[in-house]
PDB file of C-alpha atoms in Angstrom:
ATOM      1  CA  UNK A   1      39.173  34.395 -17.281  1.00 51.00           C
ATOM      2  CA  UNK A   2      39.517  34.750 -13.682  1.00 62.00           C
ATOM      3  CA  UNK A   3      36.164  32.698 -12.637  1.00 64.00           C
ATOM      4  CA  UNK A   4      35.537  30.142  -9.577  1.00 63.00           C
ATOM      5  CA  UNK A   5      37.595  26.630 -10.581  1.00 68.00           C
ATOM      6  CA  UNK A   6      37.056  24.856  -7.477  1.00 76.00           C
ATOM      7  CA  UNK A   7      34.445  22.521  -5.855  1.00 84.00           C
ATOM      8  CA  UNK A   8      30.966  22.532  -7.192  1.00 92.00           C
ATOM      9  CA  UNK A   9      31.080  24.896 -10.323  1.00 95.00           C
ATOM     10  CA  UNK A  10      28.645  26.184 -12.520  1.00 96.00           C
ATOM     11  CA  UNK A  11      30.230  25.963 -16.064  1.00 94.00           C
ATOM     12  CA  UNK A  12      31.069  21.985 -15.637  1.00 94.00           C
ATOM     13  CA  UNK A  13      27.421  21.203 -14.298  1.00 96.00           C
ATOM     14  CA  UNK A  14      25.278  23.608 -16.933  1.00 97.00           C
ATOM     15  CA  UNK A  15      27.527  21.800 -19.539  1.00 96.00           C
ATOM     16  CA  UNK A  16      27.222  18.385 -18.173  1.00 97.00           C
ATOM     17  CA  UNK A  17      23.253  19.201 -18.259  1.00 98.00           C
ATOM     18  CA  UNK A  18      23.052  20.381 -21.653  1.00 97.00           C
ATOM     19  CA  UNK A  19      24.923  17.567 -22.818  1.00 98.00           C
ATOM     20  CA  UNK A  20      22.843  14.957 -20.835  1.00 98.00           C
ATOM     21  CA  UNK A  21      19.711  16.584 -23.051  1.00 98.00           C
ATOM     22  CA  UNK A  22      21.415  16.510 -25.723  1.00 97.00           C
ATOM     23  CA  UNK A  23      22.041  12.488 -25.592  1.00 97.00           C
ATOM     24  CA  UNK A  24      18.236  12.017 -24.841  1.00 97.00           C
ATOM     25  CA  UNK A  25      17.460  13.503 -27.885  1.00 95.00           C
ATOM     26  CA  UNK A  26      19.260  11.439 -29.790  1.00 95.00           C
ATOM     27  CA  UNK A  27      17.492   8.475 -27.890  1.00 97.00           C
ATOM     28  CA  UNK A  28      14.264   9.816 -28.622  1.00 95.00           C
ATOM     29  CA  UNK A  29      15.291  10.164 -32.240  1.00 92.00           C
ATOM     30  CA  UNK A  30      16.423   6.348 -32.526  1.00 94.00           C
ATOM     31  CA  UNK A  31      13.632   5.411 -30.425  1.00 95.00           C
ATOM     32  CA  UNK A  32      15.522   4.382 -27.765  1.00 96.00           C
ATOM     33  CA  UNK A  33      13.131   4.957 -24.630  1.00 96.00           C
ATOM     34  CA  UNK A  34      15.119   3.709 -21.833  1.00 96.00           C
ATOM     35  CA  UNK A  35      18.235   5.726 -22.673  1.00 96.00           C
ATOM     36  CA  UNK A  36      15.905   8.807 -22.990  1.00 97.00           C
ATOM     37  CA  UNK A  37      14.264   8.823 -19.666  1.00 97.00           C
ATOM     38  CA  UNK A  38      17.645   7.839 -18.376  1.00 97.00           C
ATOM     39  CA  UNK A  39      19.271  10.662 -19.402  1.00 98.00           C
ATOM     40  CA  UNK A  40      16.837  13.085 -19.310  1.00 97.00           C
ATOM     41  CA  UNK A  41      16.075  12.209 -15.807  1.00 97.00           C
ATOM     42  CA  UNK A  42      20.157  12.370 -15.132  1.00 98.00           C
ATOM     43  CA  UNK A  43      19.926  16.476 -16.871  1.00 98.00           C
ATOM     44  CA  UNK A  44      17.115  17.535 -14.744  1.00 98.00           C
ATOM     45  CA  UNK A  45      18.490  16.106 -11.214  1.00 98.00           C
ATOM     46  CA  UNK A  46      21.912  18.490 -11.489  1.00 98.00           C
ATOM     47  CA  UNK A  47      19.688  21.080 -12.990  1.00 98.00           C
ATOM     48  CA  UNK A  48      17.827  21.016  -9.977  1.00 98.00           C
ATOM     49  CA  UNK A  49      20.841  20.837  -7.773  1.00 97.00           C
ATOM     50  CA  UNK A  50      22.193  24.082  -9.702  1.00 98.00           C
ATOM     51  CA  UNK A  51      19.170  26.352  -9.168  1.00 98.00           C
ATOM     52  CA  UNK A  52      19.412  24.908  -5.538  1.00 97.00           C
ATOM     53  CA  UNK A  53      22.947  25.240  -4.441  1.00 97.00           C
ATOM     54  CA  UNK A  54      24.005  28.115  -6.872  1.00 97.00           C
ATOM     55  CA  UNK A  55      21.422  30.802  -6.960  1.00 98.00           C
ATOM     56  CA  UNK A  56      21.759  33.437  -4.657  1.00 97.00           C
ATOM     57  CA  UNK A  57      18.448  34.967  -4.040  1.00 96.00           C
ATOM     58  CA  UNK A  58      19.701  38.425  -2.769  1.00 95.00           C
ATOM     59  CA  UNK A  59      21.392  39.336  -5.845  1.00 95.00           C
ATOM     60  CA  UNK A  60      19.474  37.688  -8.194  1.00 97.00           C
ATOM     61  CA  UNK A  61      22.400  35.409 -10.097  1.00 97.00           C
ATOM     62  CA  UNK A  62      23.909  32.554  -9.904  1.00 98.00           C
ATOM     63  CA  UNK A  63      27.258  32.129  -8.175  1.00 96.00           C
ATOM     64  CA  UNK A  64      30.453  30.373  -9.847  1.00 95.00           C
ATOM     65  CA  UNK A  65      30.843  27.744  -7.372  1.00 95.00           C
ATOM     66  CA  UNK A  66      29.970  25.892  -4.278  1.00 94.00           C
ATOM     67  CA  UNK A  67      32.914  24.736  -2.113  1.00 93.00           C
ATOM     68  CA  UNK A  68      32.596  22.773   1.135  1.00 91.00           C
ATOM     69  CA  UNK A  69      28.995  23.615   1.262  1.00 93.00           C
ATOM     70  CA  UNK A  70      29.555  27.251   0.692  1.00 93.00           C
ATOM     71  CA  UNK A  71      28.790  29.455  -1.972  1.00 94.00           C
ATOM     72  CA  UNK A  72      31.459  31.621  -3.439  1.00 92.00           C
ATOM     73  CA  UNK A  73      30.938  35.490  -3.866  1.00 93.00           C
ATOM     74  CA  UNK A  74      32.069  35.523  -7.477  1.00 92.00           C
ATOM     75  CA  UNK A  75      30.028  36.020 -10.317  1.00 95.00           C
ATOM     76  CA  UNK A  76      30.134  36.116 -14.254  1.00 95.00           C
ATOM     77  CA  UNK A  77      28.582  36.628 -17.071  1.00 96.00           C
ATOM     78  CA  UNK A  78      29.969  32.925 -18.443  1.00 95.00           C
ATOM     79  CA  UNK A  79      27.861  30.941 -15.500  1.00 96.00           C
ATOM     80  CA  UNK A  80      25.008  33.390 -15.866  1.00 97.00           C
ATOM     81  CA  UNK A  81      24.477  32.945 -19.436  1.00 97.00           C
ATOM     82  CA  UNK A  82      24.523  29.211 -19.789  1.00 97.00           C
ATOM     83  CA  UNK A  83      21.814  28.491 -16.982  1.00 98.00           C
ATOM     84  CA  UNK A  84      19.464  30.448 -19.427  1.00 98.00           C
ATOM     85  CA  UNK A  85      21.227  29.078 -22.505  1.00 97.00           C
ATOM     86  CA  UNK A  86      20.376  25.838 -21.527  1.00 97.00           C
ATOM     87  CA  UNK A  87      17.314  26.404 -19.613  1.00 97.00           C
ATOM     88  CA  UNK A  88      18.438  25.663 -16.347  1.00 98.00           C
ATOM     89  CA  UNK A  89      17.262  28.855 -14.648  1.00 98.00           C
ATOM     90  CA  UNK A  90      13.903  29.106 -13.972  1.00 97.00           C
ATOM     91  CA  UNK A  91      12.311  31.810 -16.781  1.00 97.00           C
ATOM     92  CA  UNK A  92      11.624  33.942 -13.222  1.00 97.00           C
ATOM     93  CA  UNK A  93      14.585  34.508 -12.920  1.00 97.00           C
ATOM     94  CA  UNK A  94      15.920  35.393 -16.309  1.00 98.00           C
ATOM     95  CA  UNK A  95      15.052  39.395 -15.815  1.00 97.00           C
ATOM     96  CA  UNK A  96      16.550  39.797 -12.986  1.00 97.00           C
ATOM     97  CA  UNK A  97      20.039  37.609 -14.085  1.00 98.00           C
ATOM     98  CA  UNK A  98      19.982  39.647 -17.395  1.00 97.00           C
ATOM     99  CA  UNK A  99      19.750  42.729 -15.580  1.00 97.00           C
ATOM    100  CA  UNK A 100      22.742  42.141 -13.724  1.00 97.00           C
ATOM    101  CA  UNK A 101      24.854  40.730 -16.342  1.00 96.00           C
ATOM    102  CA  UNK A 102      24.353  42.977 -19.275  1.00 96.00           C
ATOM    103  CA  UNK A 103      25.177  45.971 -16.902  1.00 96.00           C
ATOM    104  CA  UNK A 104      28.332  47.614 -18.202  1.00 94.00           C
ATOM    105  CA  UNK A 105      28.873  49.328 -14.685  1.00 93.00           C
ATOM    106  CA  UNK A 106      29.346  46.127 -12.689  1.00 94.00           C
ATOM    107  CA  UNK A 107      31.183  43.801 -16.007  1.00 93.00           C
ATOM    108  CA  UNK A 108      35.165  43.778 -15.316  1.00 91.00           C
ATOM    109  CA  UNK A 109      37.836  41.930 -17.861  1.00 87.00           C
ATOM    110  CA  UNK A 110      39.459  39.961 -15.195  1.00 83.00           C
ATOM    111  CA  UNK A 111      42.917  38.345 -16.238  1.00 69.00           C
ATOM    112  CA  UNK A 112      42.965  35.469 -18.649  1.00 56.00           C
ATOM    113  CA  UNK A 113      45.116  33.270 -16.714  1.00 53.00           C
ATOM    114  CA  UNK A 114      47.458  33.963 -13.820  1.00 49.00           C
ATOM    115  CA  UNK A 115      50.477  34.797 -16.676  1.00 49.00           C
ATOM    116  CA  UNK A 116      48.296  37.241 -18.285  1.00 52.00           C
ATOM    117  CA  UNK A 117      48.185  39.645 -15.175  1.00 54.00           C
ATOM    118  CA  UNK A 118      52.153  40.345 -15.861  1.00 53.00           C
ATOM    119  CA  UNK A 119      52.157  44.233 -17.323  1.00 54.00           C
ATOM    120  CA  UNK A 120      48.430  44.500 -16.772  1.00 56.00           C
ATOM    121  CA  UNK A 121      47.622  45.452 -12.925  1.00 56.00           C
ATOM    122  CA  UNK A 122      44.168  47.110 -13.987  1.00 52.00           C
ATOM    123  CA  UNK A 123      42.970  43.436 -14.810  1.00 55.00           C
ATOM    124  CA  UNK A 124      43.215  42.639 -10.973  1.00 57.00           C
ATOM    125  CA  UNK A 125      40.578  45.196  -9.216  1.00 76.00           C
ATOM    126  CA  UNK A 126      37.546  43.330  -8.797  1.00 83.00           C
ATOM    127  CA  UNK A 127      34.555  43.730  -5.852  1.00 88.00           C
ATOM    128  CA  UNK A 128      33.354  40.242  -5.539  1.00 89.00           C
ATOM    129  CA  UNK A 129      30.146  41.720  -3.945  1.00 91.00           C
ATOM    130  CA  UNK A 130      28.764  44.031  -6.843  1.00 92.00           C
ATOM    131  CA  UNK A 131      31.554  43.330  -9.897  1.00 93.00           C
ATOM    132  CA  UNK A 132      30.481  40.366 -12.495  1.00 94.00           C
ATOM    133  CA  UNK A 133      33.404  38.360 -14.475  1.00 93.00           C
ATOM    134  CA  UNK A 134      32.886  40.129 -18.318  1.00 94.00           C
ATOM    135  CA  UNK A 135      32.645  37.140 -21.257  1.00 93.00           C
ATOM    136  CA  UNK A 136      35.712  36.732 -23.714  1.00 92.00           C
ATOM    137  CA  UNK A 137      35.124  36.125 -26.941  1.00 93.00           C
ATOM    138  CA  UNK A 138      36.284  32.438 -26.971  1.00 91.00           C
ATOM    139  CA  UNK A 139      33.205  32.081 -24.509  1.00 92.00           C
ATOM    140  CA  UNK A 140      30.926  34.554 -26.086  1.00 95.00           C
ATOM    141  CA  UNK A 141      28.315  32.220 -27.826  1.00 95.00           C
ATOM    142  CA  UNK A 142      26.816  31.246 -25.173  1.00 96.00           C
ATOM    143  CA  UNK A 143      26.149  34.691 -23.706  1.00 97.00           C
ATOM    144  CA  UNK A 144      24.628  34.826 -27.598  1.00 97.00           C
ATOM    145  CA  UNK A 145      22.406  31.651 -26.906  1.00 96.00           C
ATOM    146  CA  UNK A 146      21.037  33.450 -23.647  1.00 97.00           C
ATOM    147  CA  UNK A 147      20.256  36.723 -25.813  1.00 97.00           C
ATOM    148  CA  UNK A 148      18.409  34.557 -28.320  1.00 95.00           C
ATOM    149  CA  UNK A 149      16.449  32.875 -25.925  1.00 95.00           C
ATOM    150  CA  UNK A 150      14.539  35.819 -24.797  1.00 95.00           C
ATOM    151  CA  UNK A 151      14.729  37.381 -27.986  1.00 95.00           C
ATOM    152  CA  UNK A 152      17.724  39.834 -27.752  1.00 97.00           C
ATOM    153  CA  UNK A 153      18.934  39.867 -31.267  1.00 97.00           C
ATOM    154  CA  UNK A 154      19.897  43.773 -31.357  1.00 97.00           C
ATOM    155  CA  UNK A 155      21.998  43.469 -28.244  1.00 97.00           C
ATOM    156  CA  UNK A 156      23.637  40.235 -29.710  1.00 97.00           C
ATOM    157  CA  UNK A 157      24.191  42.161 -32.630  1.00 97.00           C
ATOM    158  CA  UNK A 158      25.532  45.101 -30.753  1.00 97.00           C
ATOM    159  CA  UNK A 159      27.621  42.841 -28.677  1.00 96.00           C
ATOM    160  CA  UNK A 160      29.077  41.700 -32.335  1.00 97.00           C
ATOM    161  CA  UNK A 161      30.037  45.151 -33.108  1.00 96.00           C
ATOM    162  CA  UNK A 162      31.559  46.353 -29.801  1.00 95.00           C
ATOM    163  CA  UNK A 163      33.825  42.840 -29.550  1.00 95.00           C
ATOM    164  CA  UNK A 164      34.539  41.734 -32.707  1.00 96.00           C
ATOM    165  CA  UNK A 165      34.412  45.169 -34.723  1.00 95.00           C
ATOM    166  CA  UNK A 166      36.980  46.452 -32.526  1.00 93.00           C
ATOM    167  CA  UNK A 167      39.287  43.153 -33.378  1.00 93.00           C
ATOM    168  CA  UNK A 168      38.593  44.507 -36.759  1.00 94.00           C
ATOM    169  CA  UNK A 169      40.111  47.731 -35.704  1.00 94.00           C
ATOM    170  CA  UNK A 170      42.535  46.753 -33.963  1.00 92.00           C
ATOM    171  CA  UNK A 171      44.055  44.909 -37.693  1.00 92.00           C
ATOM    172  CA  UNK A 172      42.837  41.747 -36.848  1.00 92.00           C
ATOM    173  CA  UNK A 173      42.199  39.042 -39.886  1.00 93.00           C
ATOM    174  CA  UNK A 174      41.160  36.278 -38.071  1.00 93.00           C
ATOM    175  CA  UNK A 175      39.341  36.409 -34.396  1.00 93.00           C
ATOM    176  CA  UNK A 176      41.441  36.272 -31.155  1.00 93.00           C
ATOM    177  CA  UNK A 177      40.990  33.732 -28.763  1.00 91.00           C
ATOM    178  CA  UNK A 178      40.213  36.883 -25.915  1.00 90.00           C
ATOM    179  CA  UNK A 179      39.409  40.205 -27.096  1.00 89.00           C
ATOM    180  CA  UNK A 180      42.687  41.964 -26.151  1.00 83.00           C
ATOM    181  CA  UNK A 181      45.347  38.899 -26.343  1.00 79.00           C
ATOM    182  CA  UNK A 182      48.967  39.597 -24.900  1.00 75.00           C
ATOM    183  CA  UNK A 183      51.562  39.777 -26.993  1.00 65.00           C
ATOM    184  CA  UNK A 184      53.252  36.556 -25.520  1.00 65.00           C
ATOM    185  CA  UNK A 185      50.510  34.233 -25.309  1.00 71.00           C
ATOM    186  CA  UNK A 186      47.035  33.299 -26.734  1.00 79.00           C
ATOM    187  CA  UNK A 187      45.549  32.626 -29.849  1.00 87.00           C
ATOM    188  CA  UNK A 188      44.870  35.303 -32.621  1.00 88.00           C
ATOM    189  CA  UNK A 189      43.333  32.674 -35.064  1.00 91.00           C
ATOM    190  CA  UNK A 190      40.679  31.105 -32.561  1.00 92.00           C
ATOM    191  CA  UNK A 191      37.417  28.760 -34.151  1.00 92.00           C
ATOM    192  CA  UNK A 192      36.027  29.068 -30.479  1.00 91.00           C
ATOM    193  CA  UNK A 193      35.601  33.113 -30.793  1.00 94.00           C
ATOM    194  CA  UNK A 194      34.080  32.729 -34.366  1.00 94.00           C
ATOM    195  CA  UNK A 195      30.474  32.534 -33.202  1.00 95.00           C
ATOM    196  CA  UNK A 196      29.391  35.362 -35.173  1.00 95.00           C
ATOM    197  CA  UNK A 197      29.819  33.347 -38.014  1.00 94.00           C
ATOM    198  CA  UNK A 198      26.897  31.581 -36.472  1.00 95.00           C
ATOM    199  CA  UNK A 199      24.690  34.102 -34.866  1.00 96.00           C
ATOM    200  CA  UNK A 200      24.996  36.132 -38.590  1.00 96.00           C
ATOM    201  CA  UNK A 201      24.053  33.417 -40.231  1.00 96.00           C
ATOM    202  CA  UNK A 202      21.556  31.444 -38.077  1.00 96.00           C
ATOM    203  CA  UNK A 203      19.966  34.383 -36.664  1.00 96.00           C
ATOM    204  CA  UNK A 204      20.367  37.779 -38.971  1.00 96.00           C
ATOM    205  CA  UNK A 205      20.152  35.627 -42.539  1.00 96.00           C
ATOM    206  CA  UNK A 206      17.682  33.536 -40.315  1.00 96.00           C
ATOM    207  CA  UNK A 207      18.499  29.861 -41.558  1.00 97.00           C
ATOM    208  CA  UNK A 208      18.441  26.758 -39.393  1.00 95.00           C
ATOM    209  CA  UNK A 209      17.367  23.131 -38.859  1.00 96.00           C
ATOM    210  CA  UNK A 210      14.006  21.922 -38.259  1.00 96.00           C
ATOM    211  CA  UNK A 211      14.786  18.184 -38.851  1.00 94.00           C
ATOM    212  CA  UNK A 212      17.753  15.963 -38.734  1.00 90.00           C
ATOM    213  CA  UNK A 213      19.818  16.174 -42.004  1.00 93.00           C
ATOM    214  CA  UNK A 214      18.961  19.477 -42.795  1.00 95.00           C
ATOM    215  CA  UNK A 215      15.639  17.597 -44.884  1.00 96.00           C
ATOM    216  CA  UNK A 216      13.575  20.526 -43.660  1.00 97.00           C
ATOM    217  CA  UNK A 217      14.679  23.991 -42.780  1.00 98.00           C
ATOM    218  CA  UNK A 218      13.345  27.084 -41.650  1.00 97.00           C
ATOM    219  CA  UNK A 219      14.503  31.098 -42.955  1.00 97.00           C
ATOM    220  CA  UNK A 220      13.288  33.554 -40.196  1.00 97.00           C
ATOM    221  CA  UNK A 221      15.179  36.515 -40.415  1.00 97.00           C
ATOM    222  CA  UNK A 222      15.748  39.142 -37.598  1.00 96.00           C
ATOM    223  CA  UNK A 223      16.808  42.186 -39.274  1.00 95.00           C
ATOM    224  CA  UNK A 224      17.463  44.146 -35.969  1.00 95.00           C
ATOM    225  CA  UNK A 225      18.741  47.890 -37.403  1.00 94.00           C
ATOM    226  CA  UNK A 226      20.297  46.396 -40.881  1.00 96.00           C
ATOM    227  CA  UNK A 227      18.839  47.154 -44.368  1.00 95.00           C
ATOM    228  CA  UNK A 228      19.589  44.463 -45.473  1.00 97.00           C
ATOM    229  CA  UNK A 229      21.898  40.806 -45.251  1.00 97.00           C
ATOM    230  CA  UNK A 230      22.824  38.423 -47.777  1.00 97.00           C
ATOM    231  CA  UNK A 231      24.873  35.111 -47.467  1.00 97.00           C
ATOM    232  CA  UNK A 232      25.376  31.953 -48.252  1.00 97.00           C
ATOM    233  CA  UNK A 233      24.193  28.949 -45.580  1.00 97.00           C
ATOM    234  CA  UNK A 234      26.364  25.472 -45.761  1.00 96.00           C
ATOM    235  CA  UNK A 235      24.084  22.727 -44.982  1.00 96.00           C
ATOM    236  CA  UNK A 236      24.735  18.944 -45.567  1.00 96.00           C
ATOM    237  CA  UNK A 237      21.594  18.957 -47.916  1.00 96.00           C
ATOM    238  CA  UNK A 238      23.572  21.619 -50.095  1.00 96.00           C
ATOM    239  CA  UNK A 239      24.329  25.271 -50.158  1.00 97.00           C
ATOM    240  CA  UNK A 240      21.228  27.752 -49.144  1.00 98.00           C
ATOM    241  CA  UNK A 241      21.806  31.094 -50.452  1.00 97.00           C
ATOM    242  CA  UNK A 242      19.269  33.579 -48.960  1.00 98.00           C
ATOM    243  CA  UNK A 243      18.809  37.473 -49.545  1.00 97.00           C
ATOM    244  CA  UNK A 244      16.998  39.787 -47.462  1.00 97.00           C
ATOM    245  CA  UNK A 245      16.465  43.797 -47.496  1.00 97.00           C
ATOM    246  CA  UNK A 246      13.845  46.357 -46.360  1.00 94.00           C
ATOM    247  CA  UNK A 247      12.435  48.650 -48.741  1.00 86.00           C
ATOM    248  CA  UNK A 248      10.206  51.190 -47.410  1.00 82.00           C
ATOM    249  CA  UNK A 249       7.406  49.273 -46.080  1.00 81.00           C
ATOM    250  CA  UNK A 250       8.386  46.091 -48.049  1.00 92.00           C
ATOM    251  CA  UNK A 251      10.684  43.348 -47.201  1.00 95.00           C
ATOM    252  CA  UNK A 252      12.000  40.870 -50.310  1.00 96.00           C
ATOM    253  CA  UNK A 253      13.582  37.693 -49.331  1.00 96.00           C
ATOM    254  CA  UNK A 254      15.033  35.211 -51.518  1.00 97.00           C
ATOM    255  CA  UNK A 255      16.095  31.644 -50.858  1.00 97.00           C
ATOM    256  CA  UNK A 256      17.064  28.765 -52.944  1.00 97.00           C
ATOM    257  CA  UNK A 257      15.691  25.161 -51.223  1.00 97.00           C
ATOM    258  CA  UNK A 258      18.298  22.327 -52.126  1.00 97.00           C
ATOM    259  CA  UNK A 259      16.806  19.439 -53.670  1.00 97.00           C
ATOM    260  CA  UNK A 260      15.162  16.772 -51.550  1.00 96.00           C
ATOM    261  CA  UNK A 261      13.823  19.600 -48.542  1.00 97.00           C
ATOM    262  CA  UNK A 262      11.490  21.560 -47.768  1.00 97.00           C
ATOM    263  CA  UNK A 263      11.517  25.107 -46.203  1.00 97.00           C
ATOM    264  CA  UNK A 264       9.319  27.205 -44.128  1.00 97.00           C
ATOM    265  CA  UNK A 265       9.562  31.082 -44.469  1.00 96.00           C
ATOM    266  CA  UNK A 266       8.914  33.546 -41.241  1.00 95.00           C
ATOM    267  CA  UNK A 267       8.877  36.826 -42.068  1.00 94.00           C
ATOM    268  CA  UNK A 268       9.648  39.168 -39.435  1.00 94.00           C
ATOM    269  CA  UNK A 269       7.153  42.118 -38.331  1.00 89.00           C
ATOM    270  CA  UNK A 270       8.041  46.181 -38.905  1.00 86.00           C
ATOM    271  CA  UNK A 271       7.879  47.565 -35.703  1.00 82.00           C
ATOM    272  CA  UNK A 272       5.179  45.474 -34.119  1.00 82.00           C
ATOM    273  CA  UNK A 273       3.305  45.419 -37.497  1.00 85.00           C
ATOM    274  CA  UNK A 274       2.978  42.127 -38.957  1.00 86.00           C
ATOM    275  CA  UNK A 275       2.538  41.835 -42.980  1.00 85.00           C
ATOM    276  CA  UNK A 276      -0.813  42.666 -44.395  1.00 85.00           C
ATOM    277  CA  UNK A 277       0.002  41.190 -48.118  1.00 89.00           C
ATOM    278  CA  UNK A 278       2.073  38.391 -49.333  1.00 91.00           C
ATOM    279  CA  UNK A 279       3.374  37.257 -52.425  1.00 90.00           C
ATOM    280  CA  UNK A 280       5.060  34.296 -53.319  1.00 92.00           C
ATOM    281  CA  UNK A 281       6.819  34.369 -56.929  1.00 94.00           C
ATOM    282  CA  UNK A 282       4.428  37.519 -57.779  1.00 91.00           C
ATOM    283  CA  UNK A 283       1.290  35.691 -56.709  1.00 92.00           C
ATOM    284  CA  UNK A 284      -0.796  36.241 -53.755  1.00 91.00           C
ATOM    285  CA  UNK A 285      -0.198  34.461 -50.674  1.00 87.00           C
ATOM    286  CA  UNK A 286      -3.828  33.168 -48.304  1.00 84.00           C
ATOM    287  CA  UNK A 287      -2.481  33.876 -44.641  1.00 80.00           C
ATOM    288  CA  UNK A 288      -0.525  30.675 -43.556  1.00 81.00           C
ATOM    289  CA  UNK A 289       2.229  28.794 -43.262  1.00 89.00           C
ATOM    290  CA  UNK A 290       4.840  29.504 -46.300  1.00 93.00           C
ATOM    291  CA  UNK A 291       6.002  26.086 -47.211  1.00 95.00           C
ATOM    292  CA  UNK A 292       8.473  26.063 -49.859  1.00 96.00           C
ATOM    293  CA  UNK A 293       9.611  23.203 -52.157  1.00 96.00           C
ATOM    294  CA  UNK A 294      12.899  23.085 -53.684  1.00 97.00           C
ATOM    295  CA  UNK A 295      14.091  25.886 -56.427  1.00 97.00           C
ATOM    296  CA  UNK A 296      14.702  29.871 -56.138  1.00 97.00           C
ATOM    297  CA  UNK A 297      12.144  31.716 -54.787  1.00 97.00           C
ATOM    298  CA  UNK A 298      11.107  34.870 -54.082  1.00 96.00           C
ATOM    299  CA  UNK A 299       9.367  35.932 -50.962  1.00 95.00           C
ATOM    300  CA  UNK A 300       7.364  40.082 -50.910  1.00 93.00           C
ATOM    301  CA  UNK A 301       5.762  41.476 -47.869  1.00 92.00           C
ATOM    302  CA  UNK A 302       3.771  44.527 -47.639  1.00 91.00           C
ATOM    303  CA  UNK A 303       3.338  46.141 -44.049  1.00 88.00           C
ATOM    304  CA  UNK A 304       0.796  48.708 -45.032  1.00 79.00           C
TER     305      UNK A 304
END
């Protein structure tokens, strides 16, 4: 991808930021207070010093990089997406940032690297004043974490099908390292572009952590346009097979909760319309949490 490299750039900072947080979590966790403030305090100084030197107010995004003092005029959707990924940007901003980025008129695939131009002279026509870098797939989660922080699941979905399904037609069997790889270089069997083998299962079949070891767990599904999804979760606790489909007004889930956790069950709403009747196993469900113990189970909602 043909993004800013030099000086003060936004893809080594947001990074260094969320890992910063990420260690001061852990502190927290092993009670470690010192190492927590220290860190955290660390993350939000170069936040600060991102949403000061790389935000450019006039068009609303964030800039590559800062060299010599000076901001540069390029912009992509890589940088854009991890300052809300990581919740850098001010949530004032986000709008007006996901405006820009997710509009297909200004998004340009800019050459991989400097070889990758050979044969290709399209991939070099880019307006630094209204164009924006477009993601590759090997960088495409975190454009994913940005759409699931402001609760974007359809377009991440949609963003699935337009990248990955064409790979698909295309003959691919495993997932290229940038959508349309040359022939003489990149990788065509790439873990770093496999992300929706997260967002599918995290997101659509809805399972992730809610405590360390996977000892608790939650299963909120968002079933964007599908029917239905079914799939099988790997956790270090043990496998979590969950089901999920829409039946008229209805929605049947079913999970199985390893032994030794605990899961909590969101159901999602039908258009706007949360569920009016629950049952848990066949038997009716008081409004509340749904806390489930180990076993199979077998979740109904009613929307009418």
């Amino acid at each position: 991808m043909d993004v800013g490299a030099k000086g003060q750039t936004i893809f080594a900072n947001a990074q260094f930021v969320a890992a910063l947080r990420v260690v001061a979590g852990l502190a927290r966790l092993l009670g470690n207070r010192c190492d927590m403030e220290r860190f955290g305090t660390l993350a939000d100084r170069v936040a600060a010093a991102i949403n000061r030197h790389l935000w450019d107010e006039e068009r609303g995004v964030y800039v590559d990089t800062r060299v010599d003092g000076i901001q540069s005029r390029r912009v992509s959707q890589q940088g854009n997406s991890l300052v809300i990924a990581f919740d850098i940007a001010p949530r004032e901003r986000w709008s007006r940032i996901l405006e820009a980025i997710l509009d297909p008129s200004r998004l340009v695939l800019t050459a991989e690297a400097p070889t990758a131009r050979r044969g290709r002279p399209w991939l070099q026509t880019f307006d630094e004043e209204y164009n924006i870098v477009q993601i590759q797939s090997f960088w495409a989660h975190f454009l994913h974490k940005a759409l699931r922080k402001v609760g974007m699941y359809q377009a991440m979905v949609e963003h699935i099908r337009w990248g990955w399904g064409t790979m698909l037609e295309k003959g691919a069997t495993t997932w290229w390292e940038v959508w349309d790889p040359p022939a003489y270089t990149f990788s065509k069997c790439h873990s770093y572009a496999a992300t929706p083998a997260y967002d599918l299962s995290t997101d659509i079949l809805g399972v992730y952590p809610t405590a360390p070891g996977f000892t608790k767990f939650r299963v909120e599904p968002h079933p964007v346009d599908l029917e239905w999804a079914k799939g099988i979760f790997p956790s270090v606790a043990g496998d979590i097979p969950v089901s999920w489909k829409w039946e008229d007004d209805g929605f049947e889930l079913t999970v199985e909760v390893p032994s030794g956790t605990e899961a909590e069950i969101v159901l999602p709403d039908r258009r706007g319309v949360l569920a009016q009747a629950i049952l848990l196993n066949g038997i009716s469900l008081p409004r509340g949490p749904i806390i489930l113990a180990p076993g199979k189970h077998s979740v109904a909602a009613r929307y009418r």
